[in-house]
Amino acid sequence: MAHIPQQRDRRSAPFVLVVVGTDVHRFDRLVGWLERWHAARPGVRLVLQYGHSRPPALPEATPFLGHEELQRAMAEATLVVSHGGPATITEARRTGHLPIVVPRDPTHDEHVDNHQQLFSRRLGAAGMVRLCESEAELLAALDEGLAEPARFALTADPGRPDPRAEAVARVGAVIDDLVARRVRQRAGGRRG
């Protein structure tokens, strides 16, 4: 198991890692928000894994990162911004981050349905992520995180047998609850 850093080096330039995942849908809305934010903060290192989105006008943008490279970047990052994908959120938390999560929105053709929004809202309500569904919320979270990085850091517990198992169990419970609610809603709609 990889070492989970207890504290990141505060002497180096702030480093924001943004991960949009590998979904075939574009996430150009988030790319644009980040380009505008970064233009006013050139001293911040911003690495954007943009997937199938349009290539951003940012110096450290890449379509995809290998698993080891992603793990290394998460361990070194000051802040991690993620789409609403459970695996990415779990990995960010495992490496000691309270992830800033911007779920994909199907009304912008960013995904096939609203499962990322439902999932992310549930985690946001539980305090497991910092949910941002607008540009203003994202910019505020980024600026807050750079001003007070400790607010977006989770305490690592190297004595825990397998932190991934607990995270997977918690994520699974959230998904099970969401599915059960949807089934009840559909069943209730057929009775009338």
Short mmCIF file of C-alpha atoms in Angstrom, two decimals:
data_model
loop_
_atom_site.label_atom_id
_atom_site.label_comp_id
_atom_site.label_asym_id
_atom_site.label_seq_id
_atom_site.Cartn_x
_atom_site.Cartn_y
_atom_site.Cartn_z
CA MET A 1 0.00 0.00 0.00
CA ALA A 2 1.24 3.47 -0.86
CA HIS A 3 2.26 5.84 1.91
CA ILE A 4 -0.40 8.45 2.65
CA PRO A 5 1.32 11.75 3.44
CA GLN A 6 0.49 13.28 6.79
CA GLN A 7 1.17 16.85 5.69
CA ARG A 8 2.02 18.40 2.35
CA ASP A 9 4.97 20.75 1.91
CA ARG A 10 3.60 24.27 2.35
CA ARG A 11 6.81 25.92 1.09
CA SER A 12 6.25 24.97 -2.54
CA ALA A 13 3.74 26.67 -4.86
CA PRO A 14 0.13 25.62 -4.31
CA PHE A 15 -0.77 22.67 -6.52
CA VAL A 16 -4.36 22.03 -7.64
CA LEU A 17 -5.10 18.72 -9.34
CA VAL A 18 -8.33 18.46 -11.34
CA VAL A 19 -9.59 15.07 -12.54
CA VAL A 20 -12.61 14.74 -14.87
CA GLY A 21 -12.32 10.98 -15.35
CA THR A 22 -12.48 8.93 -18.52
CA ASP A 23 -16.15 9.26 -19.50
CA VAL A 24 -16.64 9.89 -23.23
CA HIS A 25 -18.77 12.97 -22.56
CA ARG A 26 -17.08 16.36 -22.62
CA PHE A 27 -16.85 18.50 -19.48
CA ASP A 28 -16.09 21.80 -21.21
CA ARG A 29 -18.07 23.80 -18.64
CA LEU A 30 -15.57 22.86 -15.90
CA VAL A 31 -12.62 23.42 -18.24
CA GLY A 32 -13.81 26.99 -18.92
CA TRP A 33 -14.31 27.73 -15.22
CA LEU A 34 -10.76 26.58 -14.48
CA GLU A 35 -9.22 28.55 -17.35
CA ARG A 36 -10.83 31.76 -16.06
CA TRP A 37 -9.87 31.03 -12.44
CA HIS A 38 -6.27 30.19 -13.29
CA ALA A 39 -5.79 33.28 -15.48
CA ALA A 40 -6.11 35.40 -12.33
CA ARG A 41 -3.81 33.10 -10.30
CA PRO A 42 -0.77 32.28 -12.46
CA GLY A 43 1.31 31.40 -9.37
CA VAL A 44 -0.86 28.34 -8.71
CA ARG A 45 0.22 25.11 -10.35
CA LEU A 46 -2.89 23.65 -11.99
CA VAL A 47 -2.79 20.16 -13.48
CA LEU A 48 -5.97 19.30 -15.36
CA GLN A 49 -6.76 15.78 -16.57
CA TYR A 50 -9.44 16.76 -19.08
CA GLY A 51 -10.43 13.43 -20.66
CA HIS A 52 -12.54 13.87 -23.78
CA SER A 53 -13.21 17.58 -23.14
CA ARG A 54 -11.75 20.25 -25.39
CA PRO A 55 -8.01 20.77 -24.82
CA PRO A 56 -7.72 23.66 -22.35
CA ALA A 57 -5.50 26.71 -22.65
CA LEU A 58 -3.51 25.67 -19.57
CA PRO A 59 0.19 24.78 -19.38
CA GLU A 60 -0.24 21.47 -17.53
CA ALA A 61 -3.26 19.86 -19.15
CA THR A 62 -3.34 16.25 -20.25
CA PRO A 63 -6.17 14.11 -21.57
CA PHE A 64 -5.39 11.16 -19.29
CA LEU A 65 -3.09 10.18 -16.43
CA GLY A 66 -1.91 6.65 -15.71
CA HIS A 67 -2.93 5.19 -12.36
CA GLU A 68 0.51 5.58 -10.75
CA GLU A 69 0.91 9.10 -12.10
CA LEU A 70 -2.55 10.00 -10.77
CA GLN A 71 -1.72 8.55 -7.35
CA ARG A 72 1.54 10.51 -7.20
CA ALA A 73 -0.20 13.75 -8.24
CA MET A 74 -2.94 13.26 -5.62
CA ALA A 75 -0.34 12.67 -2.92
CA GLU A 76 1.50 15.87 -3.86
CA ALA A 77 -1.52 18.14 -4.52
CA THR A 78 -2.63 20.88 -2.18
CA LEU A 79 -6.24 20.49 -3.39
CA VAL A 80 -8.03 17.89 -5.51
CA VAL A 81 -11.02 18.76 -7.68
CA SER A 82 -13.00 15.84 -9.03
CA HIS A 83 -16.00 15.06 -11.19
CA GLY A 84 -18.71 13.12 -9.34
CA GLY A 85 -17.23 9.69 -10.04
CA PRO A 86 -17.12 7.40 -6.98
CA ALA A 87 -13.69 5.94 -7.79
CA THR A 88 -12.01 9.33 -8.15
CA ILE A 89 -13.67 10.66 -4.99
CA THR A 90 -12.59 7.56 -3.06
CA GLU A 91 -8.99 7.86 -4.29
CA ALA A 92 -8.85 11.56 -3.36
CA ARG A 93 -10.11 10.81 0.15
CA ARG A 94 -7.71 7.87 0.50
CA THR A 95 -4.76 10.17 -0.25
CA GLY A 96 -5.84 12.60 2.48
CA HIS A 97 -8.04 15.08 0.62
CA LEU A 98 -11.53 16.37 1.18
CA PRO A 99 -12.24 16.55 -2.55
CA ILE A 100 -13.90 19.53 -4.19
CA VAL A 101 -16.52 17.84 -6.36
CA VAL A 102 -18.18 19.25 -9.47
CA PRO A 103 -20.68 16.64 -10.71
CA ARG A 104 -21.34 16.30 -14.40
CA ASP A 105 -24.74 17.68 -15.46
CA PRO A 106 -26.74 15.78 -18.11
CA THR A 107 -28.59 18.98 -19.11
CA HIS A 108 -25.21 20.15 -20.51
CA ASP A 109 -24.62 16.77 -22.24
CA GLU A 110 -21.87 15.95 -19.69
CA HIS A 111 -23.34 12.54 -18.86
CA VAL A 112 -26.23 10.22 -19.69
CA ASP A 113 -28.16 10.83 -16.45
CA ASN A 114 -28.01 12.68 -13.14
CA HIS A 115 -26.41 9.95 -11.02
CA GLN A 116 -23.27 12.04 -10.40
CA GLN A 117 -25.39 14.90 -9.11
CA LEU A 118 -27.43 12.64 -6.80
CA PHE A 119 -24.34 10.86 -5.51
CA SER A 120 -22.34 14.05 -5.00
CA ARG A 121 -25.20 15.81 -3.22
CA ARG A 122 -25.52 12.89 -0.84
CA LEU A 123 -21.78 12.93 -0.08
CA GLY A 124 -21.85 16.73 0.27
CA ALA A 125 -24.67 16.52 2.81
CA ALA A 126 -22.63 13.93 4.75
CA GLY A 127 -19.55 16.20 4.74
CA MET A 128 -17.54 13.71 2.68
CA VAL A 129 -16.90 16.16 -0.19
CA ARG A 130 -17.10 19.90 -0.83
CA LEU A 131 -19.91 20.03 -3.39
CA CYS A 132 -19.75 22.77 -6.05
CA GLU A 133 -22.51 22.93 -8.64
CA SER A 134 -21.80 26.43 -9.97
CA GLU A 135 -18.77 28.38 -11.09
CA ALA A 136 -19.11 30.72 -8.11
CA GLU A 137 -19.13 27.78 -5.65
CA LEU A 138 -16.06 26.24 -7.30
CA LEU A 139 -14.09 29.49 -7.31
CA ALA A 140 -14.95 30.13 -3.67
CA ALA A 141 -13.90 26.59 -2.67
CA LEU A 142 -10.60 26.87 -4.57
CA ASP A 143 -9.76 30.23 -3.03
CA GLU A 144 -10.74 29.00 0.44
CA GLY A 145 -8.67 25.85 -0.02
CA LEU A 146 -5.60 27.79 -1.06
CA ALA A 147 -6.01 30.21 1.86
CA GLU A 148 -6.63 27.40 4.39
CA PRO A 149 -5.44 24.05 2.96
CA ALA A 150 -5.99 22.28 6.28
CA ARG A 151 -9.76 22.64 5.81
CA PHE A 152 -9.48 20.34 2.77
CA ALA A 153 -7.11 17.79 4.30
CA LEU A 154 -8.24 14.57 5.93
CA THR A 155 -6.27 12.97 8.72
CA ALA A 156 -4.44 9.94 7.47
CA ASP A 157 -4.47 6.89 9.71
CA PRO A 158 -1.61 4.57 8.72
CA GLY A 159 -2.66 2.09 11.44
CA ARG A 160 -5.99 1.44 9.76
CA PRO A 161 -5.83 -2.02 8.10
CA ASP A 162 -7.23 -0.95 4.71
CA PRO A 163 -8.72 2.52 4.35
CA ARG A 164 -10.01 1.62 0.89
CA ALA A 165 -12.32 -1.05 2.29
CA GLU A 166 -14.04 1.45 4.59
CA ALA A 167 -14.34 4.02 1.80
CA VAL A 168 -15.77 1.44 -0.59
CA ALA A 169 -18.27 0.31 2.04
CA ARG A 170 -19.40 3.89 2.70
CA VAL A 171 -19.70 4.67 -1.02
CA GLY A 172 -21.59 1.40 -1.53
CA ALA A 173 -24.03 2.29 1.25
CA VAL A 174 -24.71 5.67 -0.35
CA ILE A 175 -25.31 4.07 -3.76
CA ASP A 176 -27.58 1.40 -2.23
CA ASP A 177 -29.62 4.11 -0.53
CA LEU A 178 -29.94 6.12 -3.76
CA VAL A 179 -31.03 3.05 -5.73
CA ALA A 180 -33.57 2.06 -3.05
CA ARG A 181 -35.05 5.57 -3.08
CA ARG A 182 -35.35 5.54 -6.87
CA VAL A 183 -37.07 2.12 -6.79
CA ARG A 184 -39.52 3.36 -4.14
CA GLN A 185 -40.21 6.52 -6.18
CA ARG A 186 -40.92 4.51 -9.33
CA ALA A 187 -43.09 2.02 -7.45
CA GLY A 188 -45.06 4.86 -5.86
CA GLY A 189 -45.65 6.47 -9.26
CA ARG A 190 -47.22 3.28 -10.71
CA ARG A 191 -49.89 2.95 -8.03
CA GLY A 192 -51.79 6.10 -8.98
#
